[in-house]
mmCIF file of C-alpha atoms and ligand atoms in Angstrom:
data_model
loop_
_atom_site.group_PDB
_atom_site.id
_atom_site.type_symbol
_atom_site.label_atom_id
_atom_site.label_comp_id
_atom_site.label_asym_id
_atom_site.label_seq_id
_atom_site.Cartn_x
_atom_site.Cartn_y
_atom_site.Cartn_z
ATOM 1 C CA UNK A 24 20.201 -12.113 20.477
ATOM 2 C CA UNK A 25 23.718 -13.460 20.130
ATOM 3 C CA UNK A 26 25.469 -14.209 23.415
ATOM 4 C CA UNK A 27 28.343 -11.773 24.103
ATOM 5 C CA UNK A 28 30.923 -14.560 24.453
ATOM 6 C CA UNK A 29 29.805 -16.091 21.166
ATOM 7 C CA UNK A 30 29.950 -12.746 19.432
ATOM 8 C CA UNK A 31 33.476 -12.121 20.673
ATOM 9 C CA UNK A 32 34.465 -15.590 19.494
ATOM 10 C CA UNK A 33 32.923 -14.821 16.104
ATOM 11 C CA UNK A 34 34.984 -11.620 15.860
ATOM 12 C CA UNK A 35 38.143 -13.447 16.866
ATOM 13 C CA UNK A 36 37.621 -16.223 14.348
ATOM 14 C CA UNK A 37 37.048 -13.988 11.325
ATOM 15 C CA UNK A 38 40.076 -13.945 9.099
ATOM 16 C CA UNK A 39 41.105 -12.200 5.951
ATOM 17 C CA UNK A 40 40.713 -14.770 3.194
ATOM 18 C CA UNK A 41 42.778 -14.619 0.019
ATOM 19 C CA UNK A 42 41.877 -17.949 -1.634
ATOM 20 C CA UNK A 43 38.433 -18.461 -3.039
ATOM 21 C CA UNK A 44 36.442 -21.246 -4.630
ATOM 22 C CA UNK A 45 35.923 -20.792 -8.318
ATOM 23 C CA UNK A 46 32.159 -20.453 -8.119
ATOM 24 C CA UNK A 47 29.873 -17.460 -8.203
ATOM 25 C CA UNK A 48 28.397 -16.056 -5.016
ATOM 26 C CA UNK A 49 24.634 -16.495 -5.004
ATOM 27 C CA UNK A 50 22.327 -13.540 -5.530
ATOM 28 C CA UNK A 51 20.840 -14.077 -2.047
ATOM 29 C CA UNK A 52 24.248 -13.959 -0.416
ATOM 30 C CA UNK A 53 25.274 -10.852 -2.338
ATOM 31 C CA UNK A 54 22.064 -9.196 -1.205
ATOM 32 C CA UNK A 55 22.687 -10.142 2.435
ATOM 33 C CA UNK A 56 26.142 -8.549 2.254
ATOM 34 C CA UNK A 57 24.761 -5.400 0.634
ATOM 35 C CA UNK A 58 22.024 -5.203 3.272
ATOM 36 C CA UNK A 59 24.676 -5.346 5.983
ATOM 37 C CA UNK A 60 26.285 -2.367 4.277
ATOM 38 C CA UNK A 61 22.997 -0.538 3.966
ATOM 39 C CA UNK A 62 22.318 -0.836 7.710
ATOM 40 C CA UNK A 63 25.642 0.653 8.732
ATOM 41 C CA UNK A 64 25.448 3.744 10.929
ATOM 42 C CA UNK A 65 26.641 6.975 9.331
ATOM 43 C CA UNK A 66 27.110 10.518 10.558
ATOM 44 C CA UNK A 67 23.701 12.257 10.610
ATOM 45 C CA UNK A 68 22.434 9.127 8.880
ATOM 46 C CA UNK A 69 23.485 10.585 5.526
ATOM 47 C CA UNK A 70 24.474 7.180 4.091
ATOM 48 C CA UNK A 71 26.975 8.763 1.693
ATOM 49 C CA UNK A 72 27.867 5.601 -0.147
ATOM 50 C CA UNK A 73 27.490 3.522 -3.226
ATOM 51 C CA UNK A 74 28.318 -0.174 -3.410
ATOM 52 C CA UNK A 75 29.374 -1.516 -6.789
ATOM 53 C CA UNK A 76 29.142 -5.267 -7.249
ATOM 54 C CA UNK A 77 31.825 -6.321 -9.715
ATOM 55 C CA UNK A 78 31.319 -9.713 -11.322
ATOM 56 C CA UNK A 79 33.538 -8.903 -14.271
ATOM 57 C CA UNK A 80 36.777 -10.796 -13.691
ATOM 58 C CA UNK A 81 38.655 -8.813 -16.288
ATOM 59 C CA UNK A 82 38.061 -5.632 -14.299
ATOM 60 C CA UNK A 83 39.078 -7.326 -11.038
ATOM 61 C CA UNK A 84 42.246 -8.639 -12.604
ATOM 62 C CA UNK A 85 43.119 -5.269 -14.081
ATOM 63 C CA UNK A 86 42.786 -3.654 -10.647
ATOM 64 C CA UNK A 87 44.726 -6.462 -8.966
ATOM 65 C CA UNK A 88 47.704 -5.862 -11.240
ATOM 66 C CA UNK A 89 48.097 -2.321 -9.953
ATOM 67 C CA UNK A 90 48.638 -3.237 -6.296
ATOM 68 C CA UNK A 91 51.523 -4.773 -4.412
ATOM 69 C CA UNK A 92 49.124 -6.838 -2.316
ATOM 70 C CA UNK A 93 46.180 -6.765 -4.668
ATOM 71 C CA UNK A 94 46.601 -10.436 -5.538
ATOM 72 C CA UNK A 95 43.392 -11.616 -3.803
ATOM 73 C CA UNK A 96 41.343 -9.694 -6.376
ATOM 74 C CA UNK A 97 42.944 -11.726 -9.115
ATOM 75 C CA UNK A 98 41.424 -14.956 -7.783
ATOM 76 C CA UNK A 99 38.141 -13.531 -6.579
ATOM 77 C CA UNK A 100 34.834 -14.325 -8.309
ATOM 78 C CA UNK A 101 33.450 -11.083 -6.922
ATOM 79 C CA UNK A 102 34.553 -7.634 -5.854
ATOM 80 C CA UNK A 103 32.539 -5.058 -3.986
ATOM 81 C CA UNK A 104 33.742 -1.515 -4.468
ATOM 82 C CA UNK A 105 32.775 0.817 -1.647
ATOM 83 C CA UNK A 106 32.434 4.410 -2.721
ATOM 84 C CA UNK A 107 32.145 7.435 -0.463
ATOM 85 C CA UNK A 108 30.096 10.245 -1.970
ATOM 86 C CA UNK A 109 32.149 13.214 -0.814
ATOM 87 C CA UNK A 110 29.453 15.829 -1.328
ATOM 88 C CA UNK A 111 26.857 13.892 0.648
ATOM 89 C CA UNK A 112 28.818 13.904 3.914
ATOM 90 C CA UNK A 113 32.011 15.910 3.351
ATOM 91 C CA UNK A 114 33.464 15.467 6.857
ATOM 92 C CA UNK A 115 32.574 11.862 7.475
ATOM 93 C CA UNK A 116 32.465 9.880 4.234
ATOM 94 C CA UNK A 117 35.679 8.033 5.082
ATOM 95 C CA UNK A 118 34.459 6.935 8.510
ATOM 96 C CA UNK A 119 31.013 6.062 7.176
ATOM 97 C CA UNK A 120 32.306 3.887 4.362
ATOM 98 C CA UNK A 121 34.943 2.252 6.562
ATOM 99 C CA UNK A 122 32.232 1.122 8.936
ATOM 100 C CA UNK A 123 30.183 -0.203 6.006
ATOM 101 C CA UNK A 124 33.137 -2.282 4.843
ATOM 102 C CA UNK A 125 33.414 -3.932 8.261
ATOM 103 C CA UNK A 126 29.698 -4.680 8.428
ATOM 104 C CA UNK A 127 29.947 -6.364 5.042
ATOM 105 C CA UNK A 128 32.987 -8.422 5.993
ATOM 106 C CA UNK A 129 31.255 -9.680 9.122
ATOM 107 C CA UNK A 130 28.090 -10.597 7.240
ATOM 108 C CA UNK A 131 30.170 -12.398 4.613
ATOM 109 C CA UNK A 132 31.822 -14.458 7.333
ATOM 110 C CA UNK A 133 28.451 -15.811 8.486
ATOM 111 C CA UNK A 134 27.878 -17.026 4.910
ATOM 112 C CA UNK A 135 31.179 -18.898 4.530
ATOM 113 C CA UNK A 136 32.313 -16.118 2.231
ATOM 114 C CA UNK A 137 35.850 -14.924 2.738
ATOM 115 C CA UNK A 138 36.883 -11.361 2.040
ATOM 116 C CA UNK A 139 40.004 -9.335 1.749
ATOM 117 C CA UNK A 140 40.006 -5.589 2.250
ATOM 118 C CA UNK A 141 42.142 -4.315 -0.628
ATOM 119 C CA UNK A 142 44.057 -1.164 0.105
ATOM 120 C CA UNK A 143 46.928 -1.618 -2.279
ATOM 121 C CA UNK A 144 45.771 -0.537 -5.731
ATOM 122 C CA UNK A 145 45.974 2.367 -8.107
ATOM 123 C CA UNK A 146 42.798 4.149 -7.054
ATOM 124 C CA UNK A 147 42.721 6.625 -9.923
ATOM 125 C CA UNK A 148 42.981 3.822 -12.464
ATOM 126 C CA UNK A 149 40.371 1.735 -10.624
ATOM 127 C CA UNK A 150 38.034 4.729 -10.439
ATOM 128 C CA UNK A 151 38.328 5.182 -14.170
ATOM 129 C CA UNK A 152 37.503 1.514 -14.787
ATOM 130 C CA UNK A 153 34.444 1.824 -12.529
ATOM 131 C CA UNK A 154 33.229 5.037 -14.149
ATOM 132 C CA UNK A 155 33.632 7.134 -11.006
ATOM 133 C CA UNK A 156 34.041 10.890 -10.809
ATOM 134 C CA UNK A 157 36.066 13.411 -8.840
ATOM 135 C CA UNK A 158 33.588 13.546 -5.965
ATOM 136 C CA UNK A 159 33.685 9.799 -5.511
ATOM 137 C CA UNK A 160 36.087 8.369 -2.972
ATOM 138 C CA UNK A 161 37.062 4.788 -3.675
ATOM 139 C CA UNK A 162 37.617 3.320 -0.208
ATOM 140 C CA UNK A 163 38.355 -0.255 -1.228
ATOM 141 C CA UNK A 164 37.377 -3.080 -3.485
ATOM 142 C CA UNK A 165 36.566 -5.991 -1.195
ATOM 143 C CA UNK A 166 37.701 -9.248 -2.779
ATOM 144 C CA UNK A 167 35.100 -11.916 -2.061
ATOM 145 C CA UNK A 168 34.487 -15.595 -2.639
ATOM 146 C CA UNK A 169 33.463 -18.784 -0.902
ATOM 147 C CA UNK A 170 36.339 -19.883 1.284
ATOM 148 C CA UNK A 171 38.718 -22.346 -0.331
ATOM 149 C CA UNK A 172 40.783 -24.686 1.806
ATOM 150 C CA UNK A 173 41.560 -24.285 5.467
ATOM 151 C CA UNK A 174 40.856 -21.078 7.318
ATOM 152 C CA UNK A 175 44.232 -19.654 8.327
ATOM 153 C CA UNK A 176 44.982 -19.507 12.056
ATOM 154 C CA UNK A 177 44.284 -16.226 13.799
ATOM 155 C CA UNK A 178 47.176 -13.862 13.712
ATOM 156 C CA UNK A 179 48.182 -12.234 16.983
ATOM 157 C CA UNK A 180 46.885 -8.950 18.237
ATOM 158 C CA UNK A 181 48.514 -6.559 20.665
ATOM 159 C CA UNK A 182 47.500 -7.241 24.242
ATOM 160 C CA UNK A 183 44.819 -5.125 25.879
ATOM 161 C CA UNK A 184 47.487 -3.790 28.222
ATOM 162 C CA UNK A 185 49.406 -2.395 25.261
ATOM 163 C CA UNK A 186 46.498 -0.599 23.673
ATOM 164 C CA UNK A 187 44.282 0.570 26.503
ATOM 165 C CA UNK A 188 44.463 3.170 29.206
ATOM 166 C CA UNK A 189 41.960 3.710 31.953
ATOM 167 C CA UNK A 190 41.326 7.160 33.329
ATOM 168 C CA UNK A 191 39.714 7.022 36.772
HETATM 169 C C1 FMN B 14 42.866 -0.684 5.602
HETATM 170 C C2 FMN B 14 43.279 -2.100 5.241
HETATM 171 C C3 FMN B 14 44.018 -2.316 4.078
HETATM 172 C C4 FMN B 14 44.369 -3.630 3.700
HETATM 173 N N1 FMN B 14 44.982 -3.830 2.491
HETATM 174 C C5 FMN B 14 45.254 -5.100 2.099
HETATM 175 C C6 FMN B 14 45.790 -5.342 0.784
HETATM 176 O O1 FMN B 14 45.972 -4.436 -0.011
HETATM 177 N N2 FMN B 14 46.065 -6.628 0.442
HETATM 178 C C7 FMN B 14 45.859 -7.676 1.313
HETATM 179 O O2 FMN B 14 46.143 -8.824 0.937
HETATM 180 N N3 FMN B 14 45.334 -7.473 2.550
HETATM 181 C C8 FMN B 14 45.011 -6.224 2.964
HETATM 182 N N4 FMN B 14 44.420 -6.003 4.193
HETATM 183 C C9 FMN B 14 44.166 -7.142 5.105
HETATM 184 C C10 FMN B 14 45.076 -7.093 6.346
HETATM 185 O O3 FMN B 14 46.370 -7.478 5.982
HETATM 186 C C11 FMN B 14 44.503 -8.021 7.454
HETATM 187 O O4 FMN B 14 43.218 -7.567 7.817
HETATM 188 C C12 FMN B 14 45.380 -8.034 8.679
HETATM 189 O O5 FMN B 14 46.624 -8.623 8.417
HETATM 190 C C13 FMN B 14 44.749 -8.798 9.851
HETATM 191 O O6 FMN B 14 44.395 -10.105 9.452
HETATM 192 P P1 FMN B 14 42.924 -10.667 9.667
HETATM 193 O O7 FMN B 14 41.976 -9.787 8.913
HETATM 194 O O8 FMN B 14 42.948 -12.069 9.136
HETATM 195 O O9 FMN B 14 42.644 -10.637 11.144
HETATM 196 C C14 FMN B 14 44.037 -4.725 4.556
HETATM 197 C C15 FMN B 14 43.294 -4.484 5.725
HETATM 198 C C16 FMN B 14 42.901 -3.206 6.056
HETATM 199 C C17 FMN B 14 42.037 -2.980 7.287
#
């Protein structure tokens, strides 16, 4: 088991990465990331998700053009679209898929793979490109690639005092 202090350090050191090496992510590494997604907890264990591995750079670039901050997708050798299947867990598909995205980002970090959670994009257009339907919720397309250059310094977080309250 990981030591708690080491785990906290691991969480603190993870960064959003927006520059990637121009080389494909290995099949083994992709599978590890997908497995991390598969083992995410979900409400009633419904697992209302689909993960689409996008190796097609043209598609990634098309999606990147639609977002103000979608740039990371433009340089990424890989994208992983995380889809919530609305009908499979109508009340919880957003929470379930959000957790899956975090599991995947953490697994990627152990593999020297940097990711960026892309929120800024035209979802309807992206859904069309990915062949998704009206009951599919496109949470994000995670931009992914082996980290290029230096890992940026951690950016500050609010202090615990600012964000916690203890009820005795
Ligand atoms: C819901 C969500 C949406 C985000 N959307 C974008 C985005 O569209 N483009 C981008 O470059 N970064 C995006 N990010 C990355 C955040 O900017 C980043 O996680 C945040 O600044 C904290 O930095 P860190 O991940 O390095 O700790 C998003 C992150 C989250 C959680």
